[in-house]
Structures are given as C-alpha cells and as structure tokens.
Tab-separated table of C-alpha atoms in Angstrom:
chain	number	residue	atom	x	y	z
A	1	MET	CA	0.019	-0.204	-0.046
A	2	ASN	CA	1.816	3.166	-0.981
A	3	ILE	CA	0.830	6.679	0.396
A	4	THR	CA	-1.916	7.867	-1.460
A	5	THR	CA	-3.719	4.708	-0.473
A	6	ALA	CA	-3.059	4.821	3.006
A	7	LEU	CA	-4.710	8.285	3.021
A	8	ALA	CA	-7.397	7.472	1.184
A	9	ARG	CA	-8.150	5.055	3.845
A	10	LEU	CA	-7.664	7.291	6.650
A	11	LEU	CA	-9.055	10.291	5.355
A	12	ILE	CA	-12.284	8.351	3.036
A	13	PHE	CA	-12.739	5.707	3.725
A	14	PRO	CA	-12.879	3.695	7.389
A	15	GLY	CA	-11.381	6.567	7.430
A	16	LEU	CA	-12.918	10.490	8.411
A	17	LEU	CA	-15.448	11.615	5.003
A	18	PHE	CA	-16.952	7.863	6.223
A	19	ALA	CA	-16.479	7.768	9.788
A	20	VAL	CA	-18.528	11.224	10.178
A	21	PRO	CA	-22.019	11.349	8.548
A	22	ALA	CA	-21.759	7.524	10.560
A	23	ALA	CA	-20.985	9.205	14.335
A	24	TRP	CA	-24.040	11.466	13.830
A	25	PHE	CA	-25.832	8.526	12.091
A	26	PHE	CA	-25.316	5.925	14.672
A	27	LEU	CA	-25.836	8.199	17.485
A	28	TRP	CA	-29.091	9.333	15.875
A	29	VAL	CA	-29.673	5.265	15.748
A	30	GLU	CA	-29.023	5.235	19.604
A	31	ARG	CA	-32.050	8.132	20.207
A	32	LYS	CA	-33.862	6.318	18.136
A	33	ALA	CA	-34.203	3.365	19.280
A	34	VAL	CA	-34.247	4.431	22.592
A	35	ALA	CA	-37.526	6.987	21.693
A	36	LEU	CA	-39.178	3.375	19.952
A	37	MET	CA	-38.711	1.393	23.082
A	38	GLN	CA	-40.175	4.193	24.519
A	39	GLY	CA	-43.027	3.894	22.456
A	40	ARG	CA	-42.100	7.463	21.206
A	41	VAL	CA	-41.602	8.534	18.308
A	42	GLY	CA	-38.147	10.321	18.528
A	43	PRO	CA	-35.841	12.842	17.201
A	44	PRO	CA	-35.421	13.325	13.275
A	45	PHE	CA	-33.147	11.778	11.116
A	46	MET	CA	-30.446	15.014	10.700
A	47	GLN	CA	-30.581	15.590	14.754
A	48	PRO	CA	-27.417	14.883	15.829
A	49	PHE	CA	-25.886	17.156	12.727
A	50	TYR	CA	-28.317	19.793	13.609
A	51	ASP	CA	-26.600	19.937	17.275
A	52	PHE	CA	-23.521	19.981	15.761
A	53	ILE	CA	-24.258	22.838	13.315
A	54	LYS	CA	-25.990	24.752	16.817
A	55	LEU	CA	-22.838	23.468	19.474
A	56	LEU	CA	-20.468	25.621	17.436
A	57	GLY	CA	-22.397	28.611	16.939
A	58	LYS	CA	-22.800	29.343	20.778
A	59	GLY	CA	-20.084	30.478	23.007
A	60	THR	CA	-17.593	29.106	25.371
A	61	PRO	CA	-17.106	30.399	28.786
A	62	PRO	CA	-14.076	32.245	29.571
A	63	ARG	CA	-10.917	30.145	30.449
A	64	SER	CA	-7.330	31.479	31.263
A	65	GLY	CA	-4.356	29.664	31.995
A	66	ILE	CA	-2.391	26.451	31.426
A	67	SER	CA	-5.711	24.618	32.883
A	68	GLY	CA	-7.901	26.657	30.191
A	69	LEU	CA	-5.562	26.094	27.578
A	70	LEU	CA	-5.892	22.488	28.777
A	71	MET	CA	-9.340	22.167	28.340
A	72	ARG	CA	-9.403	23.708	25.000
A	73	ALA	CA	-7.310	20.870	24.034
A	74	TRP	CA	-8.452	17.887	24.900
A	75	PRO	CA	-11.460	17.568	23.172
A	76	VAL	CA	-9.103	17.666	19.980
A	77	ILE	CA	-7.013	15.189	21.488
A	78	ALA	CA	-10.087	13.086	22.024
A	79	VAL	CA	-11.773	13.660	17.878
A	80	SER	CA	-7.926	12.940	16.188
A	81	SER	CA	-7.550	9.716	18.711
A	82	ALA	CA	-10.986	7.874	17.933
A	83	ALA	CA	-10.481	9.582	13.926
A	84	GLY	CA	-7.556	7.749	13.909
A	85	ALA	CA	-9.036	4.716	15.548
A	86	VAL	CA	-11.557	4.191	12.501
A	87	GLY	CA	-8.763	5.032	9.918
A	88	LEU	CA	-7.132	1.841	11.974
A	89	LEU	CA	-10.020	-0.827	11.447
A	90	PRO	CA	-9.356	-3.639	8.760
A	91	VAL	CA	-12.252	-3.040	6.871
A	92	LEU	CA	-11.413	-3.626	3.672
A	93	PRO	CA	-9.129	-6.412	2.705
A	94	ALA	CA	-5.663	-6.396	3.236
A	95	SER	CA	-3.308	-4.918	0.267
A	96	GLY	CA	-0.053	-4.695	2.640
A	97	GLY	CA	1.463	-1.704	4.289
A	98	PHE	CA	1.119	-0.142	6.980
A	99	GLU	CA	-0.877	-2.377	8.547
A	100	GLY	CA	-1.460	-0.938	12.661
A	101	ASP	CA	-1.620	-3.313	15.055
A	102	LEU	CA	-3.985	-4.078	17.497
A	103	ILE	CA	-1.849	-2.633	20.303
A	104	LEU	CA	-2.095	0.713	18.165
A	105	LEU	CA	-6.128	0.624	17.952
A	106	LEU	CA	-6.479	-0.200	21.560
A	107	ALA	CA	-4.625	2.544	22.257
A	108	LEU	CA	-6.488	4.683	19.943
A	109	LEU	CA	-9.515	3.655	21.941
A	110	GLU	CA	-8.028	4.027	24.912
A	111	LEU	CA	-7.284	7.477	25.105
A	112	PRO	CA	-10.624	9.344	24.666
A	113	SER	CA	-11.338	8.001	27.813
A	114	MET	CA	-8.593	9.147	29.206
A	115	CYS	CA	-9.097	12.747	27.887
A	116	ILE	CA	-12.653	12.216	29.302
A	117	ILE	CA	-10.670	12.127	32.653
A	118	ALA	CA	-8.435	14.136	32.916
A	119	ALA	CA	-10.999	16.985	31.169
A	120	GLY	CA	-13.221	16.843	34.674
A	121	PHE	CA	-9.684	17.160	36.673
A	122	SER	CA	-9.281	20.560	34.678
A	123	SER	CA	-11.925	21.872	34.997
A	124	ARG	CA	-11.951	21.960	38.667
A	125	SER	CA	-15.337	22.203	38.868
A	126	ILE	CA	-17.152	19.453	42.002
A	127	PHE	CA	-19.278	17.811	39.739
A	128	GLY	CA	-16.124	17.363	36.899
A	129	GLU	CA	-14.296	15.766	39.367
A	130	ILE	CA	-17.307	13.096	40.702
A	131	GLY	CA	-17.643	12.295	36.701
A	132	SER	CA	-13.558	12.014	36.284
A	133	ALA	CA	-13.075	9.416	39.142
A	134	ARG	CA	-16.265	7.323	38.695
A	135	GLU	CA	-14.686	7.407	34.993
A	136	ALA	CA	-11.275	6.259	36.186
A	137	VAL	CA	-13.140	3.076	38.349
A	138	LEU	CA	-14.801	2.244	34.838
A	139	SER	CA	-12.285	2.020	32.799
A	140	VAL	CA	-10.164	0.301	35.857
A	141	SER	CA	-12.792	-1.824	35.636
A	142	TYR	CA	-14.040	-2.768	32.273
A	143	ASN	CA	-10.793	-2.675	30.705
A	144	VAL	CA	-9.133	-5.448	32.123
A	145	VAL	CA	-12.331	-7.789	30.978
A	146	PHE	CA	-12.139	-5.974	27.820
A	147	LEU	CA	-7.835	-5.967	26.984
A	148	LEU	CA	-7.946	-10.212	28.204
A	149	ALA	CA	-10.495	-10.977	25.649
A	150	ILE	CA	-8.989	-8.488	23.156
A	151	LEU	CA	-5.676	-10.744	23.893
A	152	SER	CA	-7.757	-14.108	23.924
A	153	ILE	CA	-8.321	-13.323	20.282
A	154	ALA	CA	-5.423	-12.421	20.076
A	155	ALA	CA	-3.516	-15.306	20.874
A	156	SER	CA	-5.754	-18.245	19.652
A	157	GLN	CA	-4.699	-16.511	16.483
A	158	HIS	CA	-1.503	-16.278	17.061
A	159	THR	CA	-0.989	-12.393	15.687
A	160	PHE	CA	-1.407	-9.430	16.637
A	161	ARG	CA	-1.815	-7.895	13.320
A	162	LEU	CA	-5.109	-6.241	12.904
A	163	GLU	CA	-5.459	-7.894	8.398
A	164	ALA	CA	-5.197	-11.070	10.153
A	165	LEU	CA	-7.336	-11.192	13.083
A	166	ALA	CA	-9.685	-9.611	10.907
A	167	GLN	CA	-10.261	-12.813	8.841
A	168	ILE	CA	-12.338	-14.760	10.549
A	169	PRO	CA	-10.776	-18.156	11.862
A	170	PRO	CA	-10.611	-20.798	8.178
A	171	SER	CA	-12.542	-24.188	8.744
A	172	SER	CA	-8.571	-25.974	9.329
A	173	VAL	CA	-8.612	-24.276	12.539
A	174	PRO	CA	-9.679	-26.011	15.303
A	175	TRP	CA	-12.962	-25.510	17.101
A	176	LEU	CA	-11.829	-24.427	20.302
A	177	ALA	CA	-10.251	-21.252	18.425
A	178	SER	CA	-13.093	-20.570	16.723
A	179	LEU	CA	-15.080	-21.489	20.005
A	180	LEU	CA	-12.330	-18.765	22.082
A	181	HIS	CA	-12.694	-16.336	19.810
A	182	TRP	CA	-16.727	-16.096	19.774
A	183	LEU	CA	-15.850	-15.822	23.563
A	184	GLY	CA	-13.703	-13.388	23.285
A	185	ILE	CA	-16.155	-10.958	20.715
A	186	LEU	CA	-19.461	-11.775	23.521
A	187	ALA	CA	-16.584	-9.901	26.128
A	188	VAL	CA	-15.404	-7.263	24.414
A	189	LEU	CA	-19.626	-6.645	23.381
A	190	ILE	CA	-20.269	-6.568	26.948
A	191	CYS	CA	-17.097	-4.889	27.534
A	192	LEU	CA	-19.000	-1.935	24.459
A	193	PRO	CA	-22.280	-0.221	27.312
A	194	ALA	CA	-19.633	0.467	29.717
A	195	LYS	CA	-17.102	2.071	27.032
A	196	LEU	CA	-19.255	3.938	25.380
A	197	HIS	CA	-20.582	5.531	28.904
A	198	LEU	CA	-24.546	3.587	27.744
A	199	ASN	CA	-27.400	2.473	30.421
A	200	PRO	CA	-26.210	0.226	33.161
A	201	PHE	CA	-22.824	1.809	33.192
A	202	SER	CA	-23.597	5.527	32.151
A	203	LEU	CA	-22.885	6.847	35.665
A	204	PRO	CA	-19.497	9.019	35.169
A	205	ASN	CA	-22.030	11.457	32.930
A	206	ALA	CA	-25.320	11.087	34.656
A	207	GLU	CA	-26.843	14.428	34.189
A	208	GLN	CA	-29.485	14.041	37.447
A	209	GLU	CA	-26.777	13.596	39.850
A	210	ILE	CA	-23.368	14.979	38.689
A	211	TYR	CA	-24.385	17.725	36.147
A	212	SER	CA	-23.087	16.104	33.294
A	213	GLY	CA	-19.791	15.098	34.998
A	214	PRO	CA	-16.781	15.606	33.270
A	215	MET	CA	-18.723	17.410	30.571
A	216	VAL	CA	-19.951	20.064	34.032
A	217	GLU	CA	-18.243	22.811	32.514
A	218	TYR	CA	-17.969	22.203	28.621
A	219	ALA	CA	-20.009	24.390	25.635
A	220	GLY	CA	-20.482	25.008	22.281
A	221	PRO	CA	-18.034	24.067	19.822
A	222	GLU	CA	-15.757	22.148	22.782
A	223	LEU	CA	-18.903	20.457	23.784
A	224	ALA	CA	-19.664	19.954	19.736
A	225	MET	CA	-15.861	18.365	19.725
A	226	TRP	CA	-17.277	16.349	22.704
A	227	GLU	CA	-20.119	14.669	21.305
A	228	LEU	CA	-18.344	14.132	18.097
A	229	SER	CA	-15.566	12.220	19.492
A	230	HIS	CA	-18.157	10.179	20.959
A	231	GLY	CA	-20.213	9.802	18.164
A	232	LEU	CA	-16.442	8.542	16.699
A	233	GLU	CA	-16.247	5.734	19.654
A	234	TRP	CA	-19.195	4.688	18.433
A	235	VAL	CA	-17.924	3.872	15.103
A	236	ALA	CA	-14.682	2.538	16.246
A	237	ALA	CA	-15.907	0.039	19.640
A	238	THR	CA	-18.756	-0.988	16.690
A	239	GLY	CA	-16.169	-1.259	14.216
A	240	LEU	CA	-13.867	-3.208	16.076
A	241	VAL	CA	-16.353	-5.539	16.812
A	242	ALA	CA	-17.436	-5.891	13.335
A	243	THR	CA	-14.857	-6.582	11.530
A	244	LEU	CA	-13.791	-9.145	13.965
A	245	ALA	CA	-16.838	-11.091	13.410
A	246	ALA	CA	-17.424	-9.749	10.281
A	247	PRO	CA	-16.468	-13.095	7.897
A	248	HIS	CA	-14.068	-12.350	5.593
A	249	VAL	CA	-14.880	-11.825	1.995
A	250	THR	CA	-12.874	-9.988	-1.106
A	251	LEU	CA	-14.597	-8.401	-2.747
A	252	ALA	CA	-14.501	-4.531	-1.740
A	253	TRP	CA	-18.115	-3.154	-2.056
A	254	LEU	CA	-19.587	-6.750	-0.253
A	255	ALA	CA	-16.661	-5.841	2.987
A	256	ILE	CA	-17.963	-2.678	3.707
A	257	LEU	CA	-21.704	-3.688	3.403
A	258	ILE	CA	-21.198	-6.738	5.704
A	259	PHE	CA	-19.416	-4.454	8.105
A	260	ILE	CA	-21.837	-1.519	7.975
A	261	GLY	CA	-24.459	-3.317	8.371
A	262	LEU	CA	-22.532	-5.431	11.639
A	263	CYS	CA	-22.054	-2.201	12.717
A	264	PHE	CA	-25.491	-1.262	12.887
A	265	GLY	CA	-26.791	-4.382	14.791
A	266	ILE	CA	-24.732	-3.543	17.371
A	267	VAL	CA	-25.147	-0.829	17.741
A	268	LEU	CA	-29.743	-1.275	17.638
A	269	LEU	CA	-28.053	-4.483	20.283
A	270	LEU	CA	-26.765	-1.488	22.711
A	271	SER	CA	-29.347	0.168	22.764
A	272	VAL	CA	-32.205	-1.235	23.411
A	273	VAL	CA	-30.299	-2.991	25.720
A	274	ALA	CA	-29.169	0.751	27.229
A	275	SER	CA	-33.135	1.463	26.894
A	276	ALA	CA	-34.509	-1.958	28.330
A	277	THR	CA	-31.483	-1.099	31.592
A	278	ALA	CA	-31.646	1.627	34.801
A	279	ARG	CA	-27.712	2.970	35.464
A	280	LEU	CA	-26.101	1.398	38.001
A	281	ALA	CA	-24.226	2.859	41.544
A	282	ILE	CA	-21.212	2.152	41.094
A	283	ASP	CA	-20.084	-0.736	43.586
A	284	THR	CA	-22.471	-2.146	41.234
A	285	THR	CA	-20.402	-2.209	38.355
A	286	VAL	CA	-17.174	-2.747	39.374
A	287	ARG	CA	-19.124	-5.870	41.185
A	288	PHE	CA	-20.165	-6.685	38.017
A	289	TYR	CA	-17.169	-6.571	35.742
A	290	TRP	CA	-13.984	-7.843	38.743
A	291	GLN	CA	-16.856	-10.855	39.775
A	292	VAL	CA	-18.598	-12.047	36.942
A	293	THR	CA	-17.281	-10.921	33.741
A	294	LEU	CA	-13.879	-11.477	34.745
A	295	ILE	CA	-13.525	-14.885	35.558
A	296	PHE	CA	-14.594	-15.575	31.408
A	297	ALA	CA	-12.028	-13.543	30.540
A	298	VAL	CA	-9.087	-15.590	32.364
A	299	LEU	CA	-11.012	-18.699	31.214
A	300	ALA	CA	-10.492	-17.857	27.769
A	301	ILE	CA	-7.183	-16.026	28.010
A	302	SER	CA	-5.554	-18.982	29.977
A	303	SER	CA	-7.717	-21.879	27.116
A	304	ALA	CA	-6.227	-19.623	24.178
A	305	LEU	CA	-2.709	-19.529	25.547
A	306	PHE	CA	-2.595	-23.410	26.835
A	307	MET	CA	-4.462	-23.779	23.370
A	308	ARG	CA	-1.642	-22.177	21.634
A	309	PHE	CA	1.922	-24.064	23.829
A	310	LYS	CA	-0.032	-26.701	23.537
A	311	SER	CA	0.333	-26.285	19.017
B	1	MET	CA	-28.322	35.860	4.465
B	2	ASN	CA	-25.014	32.816	3.349
B	3	LEU	CA	-25.720	29.165	3.597
B	4	TRP	CA	-23.874	29.733	6.662
B	5	ASN	CA	-26.257	31.635	8.942
B	6	LYS	CA	-28.919	29.834	6.889
B	7	LEU	CA	-28.357	26.885	8.289
B	8	MET	CA	-27.433	27.536	11.383
B	9	CYS	CA	-31.263	29.276	12.015
B	10	TYR	CA	-32.366	26.543	11.146
B	11	SER	CA	-30.494	23.906	13.282
B	12	ARG	CA	-31.384	26.657	16.021
B	13	ARG	CA	-34.686	26.181	15.353
B	14	ARG	CA	-34.639	21.965	15.408
B	15	SER	CA	-32.351	22.116	19.021
B	16	PRO	CA	-33.430	23.285	21.517
B	17	TRP	CA	-31.317	22.275	24.906
B	18	LEU	CA	-33.086	23.166	27.915
B	19	PHE	CA	-32.049	23.917	31.780
B	20	HIS	CA	-35.195	23.449	34.240
B	21	LEU	CA	-34.890	25.859	36.760
B	22	ASN	CA	-37.396	25.815	39.997
B	23	GLY	CA	-37.516	29.631	41.810
B	24	GLY	CA	-39.728	28.368	44.436
B	25	SER	CA	-42.410	26.572	42.389
B	26	CYS	CA	-44.852	24.207	44.181
B	27	ASN	CA	-43.898	21.483	41.481
B	28	GLY	CA	-46.739	21.242	39.011
B	29	CYS	CA	-45.451	23.099	36.091
B	30	ASP	CA	-42.010	20.821	36.673
B	31	ILE	CA	-43.685	18.092	36.686
B	32	GLU	CA	-45.595	19.177	33.348
B	33	LEU	CA	-42.338	20.306	31.832
B	34	ILE	CA	-40.634	16.580	32.085
B	35	ALA	CA	-44.560	15.531	31.385
B	36	SER	CA	-44.019	17.385	28.207
B	37	LEU	CA	-40.725	14.901	27.568
B	38	THR	CA	-42.530	12.004	27.903
B	39	PRO	CA	-44.119	9.922	25.633
B	40	ARG	CA	-47.487	11.182	24.975
B	41	TYR	CA	-46.204	15.010	24.306
B	42	ASP	CA	-42.399	13.130	23.218
B	43	ALA	CA	-40.601	16.579	22.558
B	44	GLU	CA	-37.800	15.130	21.100
B	45	GLN	CA	-39.336	15.338	18.156
B	46	LEU	CA	-38.681	18.938	17.935
B	47	GLY	CA	-34.764	18.433	19.108
B	48	VAL	CA	-35.667	19.104	22.921
B	49	ARG	CA	-33.350	17.593	25.363
B	50	LEU	CA	-32.790	18.702	28.402
B	51	GLU	CA	-29.646	19.704	30.084
B	52	GLY	CA	-27.105	18.433	32.907
B	53	SER	CA	-25.748	21.482	33.038
B	54	PRO	CA	-26.746	25.226	32.117
B	55	ARG	CA	-23.019	25.458	30.037
B	56	HIS	CA	-25.324	22.901	27.626
B	57	ALA	CA	-27.774	24.782	27.655
B	58	ASP	CA	-30.202	27.453	25.440
B	59	ILE	CA	-33.024	27.877	26.907
B	60	LEU	CA	-33.637	28.215	30.636
B	61	CYS	CA	-37.010	27.381	31.708
B	62	ILE	CA	-37.633	28.488	35.079
B	63	THR	CA	-40.858	27.678	37.122
B	64	GLY	CA	-42.019	29.263	40.060
B	65	PRO	CA	-42.208	33.263	41.665
B	66	ILE	CA	-39.479	33.425	42.229
B	67	THR	CA	-38.449	33.500	46.482
B	68	HIS	CA	-35.834	35.659	47.623
B	69	ASN	CA	-33.468	32.877	48.427
B	70	ALA	CA	-33.870	31.665	44.304
B	71	VAL	CA	-33.355	35.360	42.875
B	72	GLU	CA	-29.590	35.066	43.362
B	73	ALA	CA	-29.232	31.123	41.584
B	74	ILE	CA	-31.298	32.580	38.932
B	75	LYS	CA	-29.220	34.892	38.584
B	76	THR	CA	-25.800	32.620	38.087
B	77	VAL	CA	-27.554	30.053	36.613
B	78	TYR	CA	-27.986	32.543	34.071
B	79	GLY	CA	-24.672	34.039	33.587
B	80	GLN	CA	-23.733	30.280	33.244
B	81	VAL	CA	-25.797	29.751	30.173
B	82	LEU	CA	-23.921	30.444	27.329
B	83	GLY	CA	-25.260	33.344	24.440
B	84	PRO	CA	-27.635	32.887	21.993
B	85	LYS	CA	-29.977	32.275	24.868
B	86	ALA	CA	-33.264	32.477	26.103
B	87	VAL	CA	-35.582	32.452	29.095
B	88	VAL	CA	-39.234	30.696	29.583
B	89	ALA	CA	-41.243	31.520	32.527
B	90	ILE	CA	-43.422	28.322	32.976
B	91	GLY	CA	-46.499	29.047	34.482
B	92	SER	CA	-48.507	31.625	35.715
B	93	CYS	CA	-45.992	32.045	38.578
B	94	PRO	CA	-43.069	34.302	37.176
B	95	ALA	CA	-45.139	36.060	35.037
B	96	THR	CA	-47.034	37.418	38.036
B	97	THR	CA	-46.275	35.360	40.974
B	98	ASN	CA	-50.553	34.288	41.153
B	99	VAL	CA	-51.784	33.301	44.397
B	100	PHE	CA	-48.554	33.878	45.611
B	101	ILE	CA	-48.754	38.029	45.296
B	102	ASP	CA	-48.019	40.555	47.885
B	103	SER	CA	-46.272	37.475	49.825
B	104	ARG	CA	-43.257	38.742	52.231
B	105	THR	CA	-40.887	35.871	51.056
B	106	LEU	CA	-41.059	36.710	47.010
B	107	ASP	CA	-39.217	38.776	45.268
B	108	GLY	CA	-40.780	38.448	42.141
B	109	PRO	CA	-41.892	38.196	39.427
B	110	LEU	CA	-39.100	36.872	37.224
B	111	ASN	CA	-39.032	39.552	34.967
B	112	LYS	CA	-38.381	41.958	37.854
B	113	HIS	CA	-34.553	40.127	37.340
B	114	LEU	CA	-34.750	39.016	34.003
B	115	PRO	CA	-35.297	39.616	30.471
B	116	VAL	CA	-38.253	36.828	29.510
B	117	ASP	CA	-38.828	35.591	26.641
B	118	VAL	CA	-41.520	33.646	26.911
B	119	PHE	CA	-44.203	33.628	29.076
B	120	VAL	CA	-46.305	30.074	29.089
B	121	PRO	CA	-49.446	31.319	30.901
B	122	GLY	CA	-51.180	28.513	32.802
B	123	CYS	CA	-51.281	26.944	35.968
B	124	PRO	CA	-49.830	24.035	35.862
B	125	PRO	CA	-49.932	25.302	31.876
B	126	ARG	CA	-50.333	22.042	30.191
B	127	PRO	CA	-47.590	20.299	28.547
B	128	ASP	CA	-48.461	21.229	24.990
B	129	ALA	CA	-47.887	24.441	25.964
B	130	ILE	CA	-44.965	24.502	27.102
B	131	ILE	CA	-43.352	22.784	24.149
B	132	LEU	CA	-45.246	25.329	22.348
B	133	GLY	CA	-43.260	28.205	24.282
B	134	VAL	CA	-39.644	26.542	23.914
B	135	ALA	CA	-40.745	25.768	20.244
B	136	LYS	CA	-41.089	30.056	19.906
B	137	ALA	CA	-38.007	30.650	22.830
B	138	ALA	CA	-36.316	28.711	19.886
B	139	GLU	CA	-37.682	30.449	17.060
B	140	ILE	CA	-36.779	33.565	18.596
B	141	LEU	CA	-33.094	32.327	18.852
B	142	ALA	CA	-33.332	31.880	14.539
B	143	LEU	CA	-33.956	35.032	14.961
B	144	ARG	CA	-31.315	36.291	16.980
B	145	ALA	CA	-28.929	34.210	14.398
B	146	ALA	CA	-30.650	36.184	11.507
B	147	LYS	CA	-29.807	39.366	12.904
B	148	GLN	CA	-33.785	40.386	13.506
B	149	TRP	CA	-33.778	39.652	16.683
B	150	PRO	CA	-32.498	42.024	19.677
B	151	ASP	CA	-29.464	40.566	21.423
B	152	GLU	CA	-30.335	39.355	24.950
B	153	SER	CA	-27.576	41.408	25.911
B	154	VAL	CA	-29.891	44.559	24.722
B	155	MET	CA	-33.076	43.925	26.689
B	156	VAL	CA	-32.880	44.883	30.291
B	157	PRO	CA	-35.768	43.277	32.628
B	158	ILE	CA	-39.064	44.923	32.146
B	159	LEU	CA	-42.106	44.935	33.751
B	160	GLU	CA	-44.395	46.316	31.727
B	161	GLN	CA	-47.029	43.771	31.074
B	162	GLY	CA	-48.817	45.134	28.832
B	163	ALA	CA	-46.396	45.214	25.843
B	164	ALA	CA	-46.771	40.940	25.650
B	165	CYS	CA	-47.696	40.259	22.849
B	166	ALA	CA	-47.810	37.565	20.002
B	167	CYS	CA	-44.795	35.781	19.066
B	168	SER	CA	-44.655	36.425	14.845
B	169	ASP	CA	-43.869	33.414	12.926
B	170	SER	CA	-42.699	35.194	10.349
B	171	ALA	CA	-39.151	36.082	9.916
B	172	GLU	CA	-39.780	39.485	8.212
B	173	SER	CA	-41.026	41.543	10.593
B	174	LYS	CA	-38.514	43.249	13.205
B	175	PRO	CA	-40.501	43.686	16.685
B	176	SER	CA	-39.520	46.521	18.556
B	177	PRO	CA	-37.378	45.960	22.021
B	178	GLU	CA	-40.311	46.614	24.471
B	179	SER	CA	-43.315	43.802	23.146
B	180	THR	CA	-40.304	41.197	23.182
B	181	PRO	CA	-41.761	38.726	25.952
B	182	SER	CA	-44.206	37.021	23.749
B	183	GLU	CA	-47.372	35.041	25.246
B	184	VAL	CA	-48.102	31.495	24.591
B	185	GLN	CA	-52.041	30.849	24.062
B	186	PRO	CA	-52.760	27.268	25.360
C-alpha cells in the first residue's frame, strides 16, 4: 500500500469522510432506538447534525492559564484519536503497507476516555471531578476484561496484526480456536456499554446526579467536539467488533456492506439494552466486571495460552 | 444571508436544549415540563433535550414565583448559560407571582430580574403549551442568528406586562424590543 491508499484509508473510508457521518448516524440510531423502545417517535434523522451545527455557533466560557489551554485541548485530542482508531479498522481486504496493529488500535480507543478523565479534573468543578473519578474506576474495571478478551482472540489467532485478525478463523483451525474467538467477541460486547457510557454503566456522565459529570463546564464548539468524539467512539468500538466478527470476503463493496450492517446491528443491540436498563451504582458496576465477567475472560485467555503452548 | 447563517438558523430552531430551574415552584409546572418529554407529548421530535448542566443549554426554563432565596441562584445560572440564550417562564407564577402576590417571601415576578423571552401562562400550563413555548423560544434563537431579533444583551428586564404580544412567526417582521415578551396561548 503506497501513501495514497494509506491517505485514502485515513481520510475517506473507513476514515474521516465515512466516520463523521457514520458517527452522527449512530448517535441518531441510539436516540431513535431508545425513543421507539419507550413508545415515542424520537428525534428526526438529521438531529445530531443540527446539534453539532448549533453548538458550533454558541459561545464558550472565558478560560485562562494552563488549565484553560488544557481544557480546550482535551476534546481535540479525543476527536483525533477516535478518528485515528476508526481509520485503522481493517474493513477493506488487505493491500499491504502500513497495517496498524491491535495494540495501537487499543491505545487509540482508550485515549478518549483518558481525555474525559483529564477534562473533568482540569475543569476544577466538583461535579466534573466526581464524574472523572467514576470514569477512572469504570475504566479500570472494564478494561481488564476488555483487554483480556482481545488478548485471548489475538493469542488464539497467533497474531497481533489487525488484517489477520479480521479474517474469521478458516475451517482448518480447531473448533476450540473458533469457540475462543466468539467467546472473546462476546466479552468485548459486554464491555462496550461501559466504554460508550451507556445504561446500565452510564454513571460517569449522569445528568441528574452530577450534572453531566466531566462535561459540566464544557459549552459551544468544545462540547460539539465531545459529541463528535463520542460518535466516533461508537463507530470505532462497534467497528472493532464488526471486523472481528465479519466473515472474510475479497470483494471490497461486499466487505463494506457487511461491515456497515454489522455495526448497525451492534448499535441497535446496545441501544435496546440501554433503554431496557437503569443506571447502576458504582459498586455494583465494579462488582459486575471484577466478579462476573472477569472469570470468563481469565478462562478464555488461559485456554488460549494453553492451546498455543500445546500446538 | 449566506448559507452558513441559514444553516445556523435552521439548526437553532431544530435543536433547543433546556435547563430547568425551580424558583420556588410548587412542583406542578416541573411535573408538566417533564410530562412534555414523555411518550404522550414527546418533545424530542423537535430536538428538545433536557440537559444536566446550564453550560450545555440554550433555553432556561424557570418555574415558580421567585423567592428571595432563588434570586441569586437564578441570576448565577442565567450567567452560566452561554449565548445565544432564551428564557421561558413556565406557569403563571414567574409571570405574575400568581396567588402568592404580596407575599413577604417573594421577590418576583421573574422579569424584574431577567429578560424573559416567552411566557407560558397556566397553573400549571399543559405540556403542549410548554412545548409551544419552547418552540417559540427556539424560533427567537434562530431570529437572533439572522439578526432579526434584539440580542439578549440589549434586552433589559421590564415590568410592563402590557407590552406582551404574540410572537410573529414570519422572519421578515422586525419587532421592537418592548414587544419581545411573547405570550403563548394554550
């Protein structure tokens, strides 16, 4: 892959030109699905776009000093890292060249949540600090399971390369590897609501209790950037699961169609779960991830490693 | 008006985010404001979102007859909402202090302290009236983007209730600042 294809992947598909409308679309699907589940009509199709434009036209509170500078920087870092994560997704069949590996993708996926934590603390608001502390605790809880699940997939496939991981295990691999692959995808799916701050794990940005948490001091264009980074996180996180779960096809347009369809399905699933559940307290959330799902993640990775050493 | 301004007008009309503030209300209007978001009335069709932080909001919805305790809080929160912003007074209390008139605990009505854009009368007003009031306020925000409505910074709190008139729907008419408070008829 030469520089033009690399740029095309980063800027057109699955990069920015695809990712930004997809981010707005997924935000709309989330709100619409929740509305339909509650028996409402819900927002119009272009709603996230209108919100974004409106926020661009609003003012921002005056900020001074190094913390003001940092507060302006966090949303920009969050958006760029989320967009980079989307650009790395191996949607199209491999064509050589720069292949980001799984570790880079995971780091880029993790950066927005780090930015949220930092933003809450640099806002100096008590609500922002509580929200950041919750986000940090949540991040420590789900990331163990999330990373173990991804590692077990990588270990069962003997590679950290995204292009190789994107291909479903061919029929030659033992059934155990295939089973581990799907177990890993299931564990990643369980972590997604916490990663995307959806119910039942939406406690870092609780509107009623802590005034939207880390976002409390943000307004105008900066808030628009946060909304966009949240949408891009949607695309990146669901896209990661979709690329891991999608069957391997050589036709580019078919690969794109399967990718978008799978992403849409995952967004719908997560939104339905979000609208059917209520927000859990922090201790319940932590207990859920450390006691219930961690066991499965440890099982998955230990069997993956065992299989690796046996072969 | 260029394309960006047109887009901004349209987006402001379609995306009003609310912040709800209780100025000593009996909770009747608060319940009706929440009811306007429920499946029966579903204000989200207009893009309405009830926000947790005043920094995120465009429209400040104030209920209650403004007690002495609430005055400073209301002024602080009004300052925290970033421009362009609009104020909707929900119920008869913020408009006239209603049955609590001449009470020694009150410092109302609301437009003694803030420039109010839309009054929604009623005790409590129906949810559809509240939605109409919010839609009018969003219209005012859009007109401000088009510079066809006085800015909130030039509007001063006024006490003359006689100036209240219906908000004009056509974008062409340019109302005078005295006639800005518009009354919604349920």
